[in-house]
Coordinates of C-alpha atoms and ligand atoms in Angstrom, one line a residue:
X1 CA -0.2 0.0 0.1
X2 CA 1.7 3.3 -1.3
X3 CA 5.2 1.6 -1.2
X4 CA 7.5 4.3 -2.9
X5 CA 5.3 7.8 -1.4
X6 CA 7.2 10.5 -0.1
X7 CA 10.5 8.5 -2.0
X8 CA 12.4 10.8 -4.4
X9 CA 12.1 9.9 -7.5
X10 CA 15.4 8.2 -8.0
X11 CA 14.6 6.1 -4.8
X12 CA 11.2 5.2 -6.3
X13 CA 12.4 3.7 -9.8
X14 CA 15.2 1.4 -7.4
X15 CA 11.8 0.4 -5.6
X16 CA 9.9 -0.1 -8.6
X17 CA 13.1 -2.5 -10.2
X18 CA 13.0 -4.3 -7.2
X19 CA 9.4 -5.2 -6.7
X20 CA 9.3 -5.8 -10.5
X21 CA 12.3 -7.7 -10.5
X22 CA 10.8 -10.2 -7.3
X23 CA 7.5 -11.1 -9.4
X24 CA 9.7 -12.0 -12.6
X25 CA 11.9 -14.3 -9.7
X26 CA 9.0 -15.5 -7.6
X27 CA 6.2 -16.0 -10.6
X28 CA 3.1 -14.1 -8.5
X29 CA 1.1 -11.0 -9.2
X30 CA 1.7 -7.5 -7.0
X31 CA -1.5 -5.8 -5.7
X32 CA 0.1 -2.5 -5.3
X33 CA -2.2 0.2 -4.2
X34 CA -1.4 3.8 -4.9
X35 CA -2.6 7.5 -6.1
X36 CA 0.5 8.2 -8.6
X37 CA -0.7 7.6 -12.1
X38 CA 3.0 7.5 -13.5
X39 CA 3.3 4.3 -11.1
X40 CA 0.2 2.9 -12.0
X41 CA 1.1 3.1 -15.8
X42 CA 4.9 2.0 -14.9
X43 CA 4.0 -0.9 -12.5
X44 CA 0.2 -2.6 -13.5
X45 CA -1.3 -4.7 -16.2
X46 CA -4.6 -4.2 -14.9
X47 CA -6.2 -1.5 -12.9
X48 CA -9.1 -1.1 -10.4
X49 CA -10.3 2.6 -9.6
X50 CA -11.9 2.7 -6.5
X51 CA -14.0 5.7 -4.9
X52 CA -15.3 6.4 -1.8
X53 CA -14.8 2.8 -0.7
X54 CA -16.5 1.0 -4.2
X55 CA -14.9 -0.1 -7.1
X56 CA -15.5 2.2 -9.9
X57 CA -14.1 1.6 -12.7
X58 CA -11.8 -2.1 -13.9
X59 CA -9.3 -2.1 -17.0
X60 CA -6.1 -3.0 -19.0
X61 CA -3.8 -0.6 -18.2
X62 CA -3.6 1.0 -21.9
X63 CA -7.2 1.5 -22.2
X64 CA -7.7 2.8 -19.0
X65 CA -5.3 5.5 -20.3
X66 CA -6.3 6.1 -23.6
X67 CA -10.1 5.8 -23.1
X68 CA -11.2 6.4 -19.2
X69 CA -15.0 5.6 -18.9
X70 CA -15.6 6.6 -15.5
X71 CA -15.9 10.9 -14.8
X72 CA -13.7 10.1 -11.6
X73 CA -11.2 8.3 -13.7
X74 CA -11.6 11.1 -16.0
X75 CA -11.2 13.7 -13.6
X76 CA -8.1 12.1 -12.7
X77 CA -6.4 11.6 -16.1
X78 CA -7.3 15.0 -16.4
X79 CA -5.2 16.5 -12.9
X80 CA -2.5 14.8 -14.2
X81 CA 0.4 17.2 -15.3
X82 CA 1.6 16.7 -19.4
X83 CA 5.2 17.3 -20.6
X84 CA 5.7 19.6 -22.5
X85 CA 2.4 21.2 -22.2
X86 CA 2.0 24.6 -20.3
X87 CA -0.9 25.7 -18.4
X88 CA -1.8 28.3 -16.1
X89 CA -3.3 26.2 -13.7
X90 CA -3.9 22.6 -13.7
X91 CA -7.8 20.9 -13.5
X92 CA -8.5 19.7 -10.1
X93 CA -11.9 17.3 -9.7
X94 CA -14.5 20.4 -7.6
X95 CA -15.7 19.1 -4.6
X96 CA -14.7 16.9 -1.9
X97 CA -14.9 13.1 -1.1
X98 CA -18.5 12.5 0.7
X99 CA -18.3 11.8 4.2
X100 CA -18.8 7.8 4.5
X101 CA -21.4 8.3 7.9
X102 CA -23.7 10.1 5.4
X103 CA -23.5 8.1 1.9
X104 CA -27.0 7.4 1.0
X105 CA -28.6 5.3 -2.3
X106 CA -27.6 8.0 -5.2
X107 CA -24.3 7.4 -6.9
X108 CA -21.6 8.5 -4.2
X109 CA -19.2 10.8 -7.1
X110 CA -22.5 12.7 -8.0
X111 CA -22.0 15.8 -6.2
X112 CA -18.4 16.0 -8.1
X113 CA -19.8 14.8 -11.6
X114 CA -20.3 17.2 -14.4
X115 CA -22.5 14.3 -16.6
X116 CA -24.6 13.5 -14.0
X117 CA -28.3 12.1 -15.2
X118 CA -31.7 12.4 -13.2
X119 CA -31.2 8.2 -11.7
X120 CA -27.9 9.1 -10.2
X121 CA -29.1 10.9 -7.8
X122 CA -31.8 8.1 -6.5
X123 CA -29.7 4.6 -7.1
X124 CA -26.3 3.7 -7.3
X125 CA -24.5 2.5 -10.6
X126 CA -24.2 -1.1 -10.2
X127 CA -20.3 -2.7 -11.7
X128 CA -21.0 -3.4 -15.7
X129 CA -19.3 -5.7 -17.3
X130 CA -18.8 -4.4 -20.6
X131 CA -17.6 -8.1 -21.4
X132 CA -14.4 -6.6 -23.6
X133 CA -11.9 -7.0 -20.2
X134 CA -13.4 -3.4 -19.1
X135 CA -15.8 -2.8 -16.5
X136 CA -17.7 0.2 -15.1
X137 CA -20.0 1.4 -12.6
X138 CA -22.0 4.6 -13.8
X139 CA -24.9 5.0 -15.6
X140 CA -24.2 6.3 -18.7
X141 CA -22.7 3.9 -19.8
X142 CA -26.4 2.0 -18.9
X143 CA -28.1 0.9 -22.7
X144 CA -31.8 1.4 -21.4
X145 CA -30.6 4.7 -20.2
X146 CA -29.1 6.3 -22.2
X147 CA -31.2 5.1 -25.6
X148 CA -34.2 6.6 -23.0
X149 CA -35.5 3.4 -22.9
Ligands
SF4_1 S1 -23.0 7.2 -12.4 FE1 -24.2 9.4 -12.7 S2 -23.2 11.1 -11.3 FE2 -21.7 8.7 -11.2 S3 -20.4 9.2 -11.8 FE3 -22.0 8.7 -13.5 S4 -23.0 9.4 -14.4 FE4 -21.7 10.5 -12.9

């Protein structure tokens, strides 16, 4: 869990190399918990994105970075700096993580989402399997809703 947090980039690279070596030698998997998108890109084959204690997106790493589906994942990727791109201000997802003691039936990301639908206010979206190795918990991807059926 966050094994490279607060390390300088040189030590971080050494730790990541060591973990990769151990993984190869012992023929095992590593479950890596981090907020560092650079570490995710470097280390992961598959990514599980969580928000307020719930899984909101599951994806192979390349597809996640190329086409994030959940609005929270989209916001995370929008907020990372890009080399050679000058911006006056980096994007940040508006609002705060909800208080876990006051969570209701609505989507937990509702107050911070700029794409919400009426149903998001009354019902949590299930984690839906897209059949392409990706899963997302968001009403935007429910055909019945987006097609108006
Ligand atoms: S379910 Fe609705 S509120 Fe939640 S992330 Fe999707 S669009 Fe936004």
